[in-house]
Amino acid sequence: MTSTGDGEPASSPFPLHGALPQPAVQQAGDTGEISGEQVGYRGPTACAAAGITYRQLDYWARTGLVEPSVRPAFGSGTHRLYSFRDVVVLKIVKRLLDTGVSLQNIRTAVQHLRGRDLPDLPQLTLMSDGATVYECSSPDEVVELLQGGQGVFGIAVGVVWQDVRAALSHLHAERVGTGETLVREHPGDELARRRNRAG
């Protein structure tokens, strides 16, 4: 358990970068790769998957809270490109803001999440008492925080990971090397086609 804010945990903190178990199954698309190629997601796609507005996305990028790691905007006509990890972090930031965590503590939490190896993220739980954010890497650490009165709510990063992966599987991506748009069919598209044929 590591505090990512101003508060001190009741017990001695666990190492921030301790060894964590790898996820049992690495799903296709978890790392932002399709057929071995790196892909990125434009702003509107990142917003749709993270459940935020484009205004929030733009503000967070301009203030350095969550910047696109694949490609920043280089003036007019260029598009930011976000990685899978970026979109997961965007969704976590929104959840922390919705629960009233301060922007300063969210910035610290974002730095910790960015410092983790990508396969480690689904194993983490972020706990908070509304002021301080704690990073827990095991169920025992979560229980310890709750017993100490420091955990009022928690965000299981693995659940956010799965939500983002499911959302992105129906949204367009862009190949980083070529700029080619990868068009993905939404499950509702087939239903719409059938209705059009029937009508």
PDB file of C-alpha atoms in Angstrom:
ATOM      1  CA  MET A   1       0.000   0.000   0.000  1.00  0.00           C
ATOM      2  CA  THR A   2       1.437   3.328  -0.986  1.00  0.00           C
ATOM      3  CA  SER A   3       0.031   6.753  -0.339  1.00  0.00           C
ATOM      4  CA  THR A   4      -0.184   8.823  -3.487  1.00  0.00           C
ATOM      5  CA  GLY A   5      -1.261  11.952  -1.653  1.00  0.00           C
ATOM      6  CA  ASP A   6      -0.586  14.035   1.413  1.00  0.00           C
ATOM      7  CA  GLY A   7      -1.764  11.569   4.048  1.00  0.00           C
ATOM      8  CA  GLU A   8       0.307   8.937   5.770  1.00  0.00           C
ATOM      9  CA  PRO A   9      -0.900   5.340   5.887  1.00  0.00           C
ATOM     10  CA  ALA A  10      -1.535   3.970   9.365  1.00  0.00           C
ATOM     11  CA  SER A  11       0.999   1.197   8.866  1.00  0.00           C
ATOM     12  CA  SER A  12       4.327   1.173   7.093  1.00  0.00           C
ATOM     13  CA  PRO A  13       3.866   1.609   3.326  1.00  0.00           C
ATOM     14  CA  PHE A  14       4.643  -1.153   0.907  1.00  0.00           C
ATOM     15  CA  PRO A  15       7.192  -0.493  -1.849  1.00  0.00           C
ATOM     16  CA  LEU A  16       5.710   1.429  -4.764  1.00  0.00           C
ATOM     17  CA  HIS A  17       7.369  -0.743  -7.391  1.00  0.00           C
ATOM     18  CA  GLY A  18       7.293  -4.110  -5.650  1.00  0.00           C
ATOM     19  CA  ALA A  19       7.034  -7.295  -7.666  1.00  0.00           C
ATOM     20  CA  LEU A  20       3.469  -7.965  -8.718  1.00  0.00           C
ATOM     21  CA  PRO A  21       2.006 -11.097 -10.273  1.00  0.00           C
ATOM     22  CA  GLN A  22       1.427 -10.924 -14.016  1.00  0.00           C
ATOM     23  CA  PRO A  23      -2.163 -11.147 -15.264  1.00  0.00           C
ATOM     24  CA  ALA A  24      -3.175 -14.751 -15.849  1.00  0.00           C
ATOM     25  CA  VAL A  25      -4.313 -14.045 -19.404  1.00  0.00           C
ATOM     26  CA  GLN A  26      -3.074 -11.290 -21.687  1.00  0.00           C
ATOM     27  CA  GLN A  27      -5.994 -10.445 -23.965  1.00  0.00           C
ATOM     28  CA  ALA A  28      -5.512  -9.185 -27.511  1.00  0.00           C
ATOM     29  CA  GLY A  29      -5.706  -5.418 -27.552  1.00  0.00           C
ATOM     30  CA  ASP A  30      -4.689  -5.047 -23.889  1.00  0.00           C
ATOM     31  CA  THR A  31      -1.426  -3.371 -24.797  1.00  0.00           C
ATOM     32  CA  GLY A  32      -2.711  -1.230 -27.636  1.00  0.00           C
ATOM     33  CA  GLU A  33      -1.337  -3.530 -30.306  1.00  0.00           C
ATOM     34  CA  ILE A  34      -3.160  -5.098 -33.210  1.00  0.00           C
ATOM     35  CA  SER A  35      -1.282  -7.737 -35.199  1.00  0.00           C
ATOM     36  CA  GLY A  36       1.988  -6.642 -33.575  1.00  0.00           C
ATOM     37  CA  GLU A  37       1.581  -3.002 -34.614  1.00  0.00           C
ATOM     38  CA  GLN A  38       1.151  -0.170 -32.151  1.00  0.00           C
ATOM     39  CA  VAL A  39      -2.142   1.665 -32.415  1.00  0.00           C
ATOM     40  CA  GLY A  40      -3.406   4.909 -30.972  1.00  0.00           C
ATOM     41  CA  TYR A  41      -6.771   6.523 -30.458  1.00  0.00           C
ATOM     42  CA  ARG A  42      -7.812  10.020 -31.500  1.00  0.00           C
ATOM     43  CA  GLY A  43      -9.414  12.402 -29.022  1.00  0.00           C
ATOM     44  CA  PRO A  44     -13.078  11.655 -29.775  1.00  0.00           C
ATOM     45  CA  THR A  45     -12.422   7.909 -29.480  1.00  0.00           C
ATOM     46  CA  ALA A  46     -10.550   8.364 -26.191  1.00  0.00           C
ATOM     47  CA  CYS A  47     -13.433  10.490 -24.880  1.00  0.00           C
ATOM     48  CA  ALA A  48     -16.034   7.886 -25.840  1.00  0.00           C
ATOM     49  CA  ALA A  49     -14.099   5.052 -24.181  1.00  0.00           C
ATOM     50  CA  ALA A  50     -13.254   7.045 -21.023  1.00  0.00           C
ATOM     51  CA  GLY A  51     -16.690   8.641 -20.626  1.00  0.00           C
ATOM     52  CA  ILE A  52     -15.433  12.219 -20.666  1.00  0.00           C
ATOM     53  CA  THR A  53     -16.104  15.311 -22.777  1.00  0.00           C
ATOM     54  CA  TYR A  54     -13.711  16.595 -25.401  1.00  0.00           C
ATOM     55  CA  ARG A  55     -13.428  19.800 -23.375  1.00  0.00           C
ATOM     56  CA  GLN A  56     -12.147  17.788 -20.378  1.00  0.00           C
ATOM     57  CA  LEU A  57      -9.721  15.872 -22.596  1.00  0.00           C
ATOM     58  CA  ASP A  58      -8.359  19.070 -24.109  1.00  0.00           C
ATOM     59  CA  TYR A  59      -8.000  20.792 -20.726  1.00  0.00           C
ATOM     60  CA  TRP A  60      -6.251  17.800 -19.142  1.00  0.00           C
ATOM     61  CA  ALA A  61      -3.829  17.607 -22.080  1.00  0.00           C
ATOM     62  CA  ARG A  62      -3.061  21.357 -22.017  1.00  0.00           C
ATOM     63  CA  THR A  63      -2.484  21.345 -18.243  1.00  0.00           C
ATOM     64  CA  GLY A  64      -0.338  18.203 -18.364  1.00  0.00           C
ATOM     65  CA  LEU A  65      -2.684  16.081 -16.252  1.00  0.00           C
ATOM     66  CA  VAL A  66      -3.061  13.377 -18.913  1.00  0.00           C
ATOM     67  CA  GLU A  67      -1.087  14.023 -22.062  1.00  0.00           C
ATOM     68  CA  PRO A  68      -1.250  11.748 -25.104  1.00  0.00           C
ATOM     69  CA  SER A  69       1.776   9.465 -25.033  1.00  0.00           C
ATOM     70  CA  VAL A  70       1.587   8.324 -28.675  1.00  0.00           C
ATOM     71  CA  ARG A  71       1.417  11.711 -30.380  1.00  0.00           C
ATOM     72  CA  PRO A  72       0.811  15.210 -28.991  1.00  0.00           C
ATOM     73  CA  ALA A  73      -0.905  17.878 -31.075  1.00  0.00           C
ATOM     74  CA  PHE A  74       1.554  19.956 -33.120  1.00  0.00           C
ATOM     75  CA  GLY A  75      -0.576  22.991 -33.886  1.00  0.00           C
ATOM     76  CA  SER A  76      -3.647  23.133 -36.077  1.00  0.00           C
ATOM     77  CA  GLY A  77      -4.399  20.220 -38.359  1.00  0.00           C
ATOM     78  CA  THR A  78      -2.677  17.565 -36.251  1.00  0.00           C
ATOM     79  CA  HIS A  79      -4.501  15.158 -33.955  1.00  0.00           C
ATOM     80  CA  ARG A  80      -3.497  13.933 -30.538  1.00  0.00           C
ATOM     81  CA  LEU A  81      -3.118  10.178 -30.366  1.00  0.00           C
ATOM     82  CA  TYR A  82      -3.707   8.385 -27.070  1.00  0.00           C
ATOM     83  CA  SER A  83      -2.444   4.942 -26.069  1.00  0.00           C
ATOM     84  CA  PHE A  84      -4.542   2.250 -24.413  1.00  0.00           C
ATOM     85  CA  ARG A  85      -2.879   3.123 -21.067  1.00  0.00           C
ATOM     86  CA  ASP A  86      -3.729   6.808 -21.582  1.00  0.00           C
ATOM     87  CA  VAL A  87      -7.407   5.957 -22.025  1.00  0.00           C
ATOM     88  CA  VAL A  88      -7.405   3.795 -18.873  1.00  0.00           C
ATOM     89  CA  VAL A  89      -5.817   6.683 -16.945  1.00  0.00           C
ATOM     90  CA  LEU A  90      -8.382   9.140 -18.372  1.00  0.00           C
ATOM     91  CA  LYS A  91     -11.232   6.975 -17.090  1.00  0.00           C
ATOM     92  CA  ILE A  92      -9.596   6.663 -13.655  1.00  0.00           C
ATOM     93  CA  VAL A  93      -9.081  10.444 -13.466  1.00  0.00           C
ATOM     94  CA  LYS A  94     -12.766  10.983 -14.209  1.00  0.00           C
ATOM     95  CA  ARG A  95     -13.777   8.563 -11.450  1.00  0.00           C
ATOM     96  CA  LEU A  96     -11.445  10.230  -8.943  1.00  0.00           C
ATOM     97  CA  LEU A  97     -12.768  13.695  -9.852  1.00  0.00           C
ATOM     98  CA  ASP A  98     -16.355  12.467  -9.564  1.00  0.00           C
ATOM     99  CA  THR A  99     -15.661  11.341  -5.990  1.00  0.00           C
ATOM    100  CA  GLY A 100     -14.144  14.678  -4.977  1.00  0.00           C
ATOM    101  CA  VAL A 101     -10.427  13.840  -4.839  1.00  0.00           C
ATOM    102  CA  SER A 102      -8.274  16.958  -5.201  1.00  0.00           C
ATOM    103  CA  LEU A 103      -6.546  17.668  -8.495  1.00  0.00           C
ATOM    104  CA  GLN A 104      -3.153  17.678  -6.735  1.00  0.00           C
ATOM    105  CA  ASN A 105      -3.697  14.149  -5.419  1.00  0.00           C
ATOM    106  CA  ILE A 106      -5.025  13.012  -8.792  1.00  0.00           C
ATOM    107  CA  ARG A 107      -1.849  14.322 -10.460  1.00  0.00           C
ATOM    108  CA  THR A 108       0.224  12.270  -8.021  1.00  0.00           C
ATOM    109  CA  ALA A 109      -1.913   9.185  -8.668  1.00  0.00           C
ATOM    110  CA  VAL A 110      -1.500   9.652 -12.442  1.00  0.00           C
ATOM    111  CA  GLN A 111       2.292   9.807 -12.034  1.00  0.00           C
ATOM    112  CA  HIS A 112       2.230   6.535 -10.065  1.00  0.00           C
ATOM    113  CA  LEU A 113       0.059   4.840 -12.693  1.00  0.00           C
ATOM    114  CA  ARG A 114       2.364   6.006 -15.489  1.00  0.00           C
ATOM    115  CA  GLY A 115       5.369   4.651 -13.578  1.00  0.00           C
ATOM    116  CA  ARG A 116       3.923   1.145 -13.476  1.00  0.00           C
ATOM    117  CA  ASP A 117       4.560  -1.464 -16.157  1.00  0.00           C
ATOM    118  CA  LEU A 118       1.453  -1.924 -18.285  1.00  0.00           C
ATOM    119  CA  PRO A 119       0.832  -5.581 -17.276  1.00  0.00           C
ATOM    120  CA  ASP A 120       0.902  -4.532 -13.573  1.00  0.00           C
ATOM    121  CA  LEU A 121      -2.023  -2.112 -13.843  1.00  0.00           C
ATOM    122  CA  PRO A 122      -4.916  -4.619 -13.735  1.00  0.00           C
ATOM    123  CA  GLN A 123      -3.597  -5.914 -10.389  1.00  0.00           C
ATOM    124  CA  LEU A 124      -3.907  -2.533  -8.648  1.00  0.00           C
ATOM    125  CA  THR A 125      -6.693  -1.010  -6.589  1.00  0.00           C
ATOM    126  CA  LEU A 126      -6.771   2.708  -5.860  1.00  0.00           C
ATOM    127  CA  MET A 127      -8.356   3.452  -2.487  1.00  0.00           C
ATOM    128  CA  SER A 128      -9.216   6.866  -1.132  1.00  0.00           C
ATOM    129  CA  ASP A 129     -10.720   8.539   1.898  1.00  0.00           C
ATOM    130  CA  GLY A 130     -11.740  11.462  -0.304  1.00  0.00           C
ATOM    131  CA  ALA A 131      -8.498  13.340   0.283  1.00  0.00           C
ATOM    132  CA  THR A 132      -5.587  10.938  -0.134  1.00  0.00           C
ATOM    133  CA  VAL A 133      -5.269   8.234  -2.768  1.00  0.00           C
ATOM    134  CA  TYR A 134      -3.590   4.948  -1.834  1.00  0.00           C
ATOM    135  CA  GLU A 135      -2.275   2.364  -4.249  1.00  0.00           C
ATOM    136  CA  CYS A 136      -2.907  -1.233  -3.158  1.00  0.00           C
ATOM    137  CA  SER A 137      -1.485  -4.242  -4.935  1.00  0.00           C
ATOM    138  CA  SER A 138      -3.146  -7.003  -2.908  1.00  0.00           C
ATOM    139  CA  PRO A 139      -6.515  -7.706  -1.240  1.00  0.00           C
ATOM    140  CA  ASP A 140      -4.763  -7.704   2.154  1.00  0.00           C
ATOM    141  CA  GLU A 141      -3.644  -4.108   1.626  1.00  0.00           C
ATOM    142  CA  VAL A 142      -7.216  -3.092   0.734  1.00  0.00           C
ATOM    143  CA  VAL A 143      -8.545  -4.727   3.923  1.00  0.00           C
ATOM    144  CA  GLU A 144      -5.810  -3.070   5.980  1.00  0.00           C
ATOM    145  CA  LEU A 145      -6.769   0.362   4.641  1.00  0.00           C
ATOM    146  CA  LEU A 146     -10.457  -0.234   5.290  1.00  0.00           C
ATOM    147  CA  GLN A 147      -9.753  -1.393   8.848  1.00  0.00           C
ATOM    148  CA  GLY A 148      -7.624   1.718   9.398  1.00  0.00           C
ATOM    149  CA  GLY A 149     -10.477   3.927   8.228  1.00  0.00           C
ATOM    150  CA  GLN A 150      -8.502   5.281   5.279  1.00  0.00           C
ATOM    151  CA  GLY A 151     -10.442   3.648   2.482  1.00  0.00           C
ATOM    152  CA  VAL A 152     -13.887   5.047   1.809  1.00  0.00           C
ATOM    153  CA  PHE A 153     -14.060   4.031  -1.835  1.00  0.00           C
ATOM    154  CA  GLY A 154     -11.924   2.085  -4.238  1.00  0.00           C
ATOM    155  CA  ILE A 155     -11.267   1.824  -7.950  1.00  0.00           C
ATOM    156  CA  ALA A 156     -10.237  -1.608  -9.189  1.00  0.00           C
ATOM    157  CA  VAL A 157      -7.950  -0.729 -12.090  1.00  0.00           C
ATOM    158  CA  GLY A 158      -8.560  -4.157 -13.639  1.00  0.00           C
ATOM    159  CA  VAL A 159     -12.280  -3.381 -13.951  1.00  0.00           C
ATOM    160  CA  VAL A 160     -11.529  -0.028 -15.616  1.00  0.00           C
ATOM    161  CA  TRP A 161      -9.074  -1.853 -17.910  1.00  0.00           C
ATOM    162  CA  GLN A 162     -11.788  -4.307 -19.018  1.00  0.00           C
ATOM    163  CA  ASP A 163     -14.342  -1.501 -19.533  1.00  0.00           C
ATOM    164  CA  VAL A 164     -11.924   0.481 -21.692  1.00  0.00           C
ATOM    165  CA  ARG A 165     -10.889  -2.592 -23.681  1.00  0.00           C
ATOM    166  CA  ALA A 166     -14.530  -3.445 -24.378  1.00  0.00           C
ATOM    167  CA  ALA A 167     -15.314   0.127 -25.448  1.00  0.00           C
ATOM    168  CA  LEU A 168     -12.253   0.427 -27.693  1.00  0.00           C
ATOM    169  CA  SER A 169     -12.989  -2.894 -29.398  1.00  0.00           C
ATOM    170  CA  HIS A 170     -15.944  -1.155 -31.109  1.00  0.00           C
ATOM    171  CA  LEU A 171     -14.197   2.144 -31.869  1.00  0.00           C
ATOM    172  CA  HIS A 172     -11.760   3.167 -34.582  1.00  0.00           C
ATOM    173  CA  ALA A 173      -8.024   3.091 -33.965  1.00  0.00           C
ATOM    174  CA  GLU A 174      -5.070   4.397 -35.948  1.00  0.00           C
ATOM    175  CA  ARG A 175      -1.876   2.544 -36.842  1.00  0.00           C
ATOM    176  CA  VAL A 176       0.975   4.591 -35.430  1.00  0.00           C
ATOM    177  CA  GLY A 177       3.476   3.900 -38.212  1.00  0.00           C
ATOM    178  CA  THR A 178       1.209   4.463 -41.203  1.00  0.00           C
ATOM    179  CA  GLY A 179      -1.637   6.620 -39.896  1.00  0.00           C
ATOM    180  CA  GLU A 180      -4.089   4.119 -41.377  1.00  0.00           C
ATOM    181  CA  THR A 181      -7.493   4.135 -39.687  1.00  0.00           C
ATOM    182  CA  LEU A 182      -8.605   0.743 -38.423  1.00  0.00           C
ATOM    183  CA  VAL A 183     -12.373   0.673 -38.820  1.00  0.00           C
ATOM    184  CA  ARG A 184     -14.074  -1.622 -36.367  1.00  0.00           C
ATOM    185  CA  GLU A 185     -17.665  -2.666 -36.697  1.00  0.00           C
ATOM    186  CA  HIS A 186     -19.961  -1.929 -33.826  1.00  0.00           C
ATOM    187  CA  PRO A 187     -22.306  -4.813 -32.858  1.00  0.00           C
ATOM    188  CA  GLY A 188     -25.258  -2.498 -33.555  1.00  0.00           C
ATOM    189  CA  ASP A 189     -24.084  -1.954 -37.137  1.00  0.00           C
ATOM    190  CA  GLU A 190     -25.213  -5.416 -38.241  1.00  0.00           C
ATOM    191  CA  LEU A 191     -28.615  -4.850 -36.638  1.00  0.00           C
ATOM    192  CA  ALA A 192     -28.930  -1.510 -38.489  1.00  0.00           C
ATOM    193  CA  ARG A 193     -27.994  -3.189 -41.787  1.00  0.00           C
ATOM    194  CA  ARG A 194     -30.652  -5.878 -41.258  1.00  0.00           C
ATOM    195  CA  ARG A 195     -33.289  -3.240 -40.508  1.00  0.00           C
ATOM    196  CA  ASN A 196     -32.364  -1.298 -43.647  1.00  0.00           C
ATOM    197  CA  ARG A 197     -32.601  -4.458 -45.768  1.00  0.00           C
ATOM    198  CA  ALA A 198     -35.981  -5.361 -44.234  1.00  0.00           C
ATOM    199  CA  GLY A 199     -37.358  -1.819 -44.704  1.00  0.00           C
TER     200      GLY A 199
END
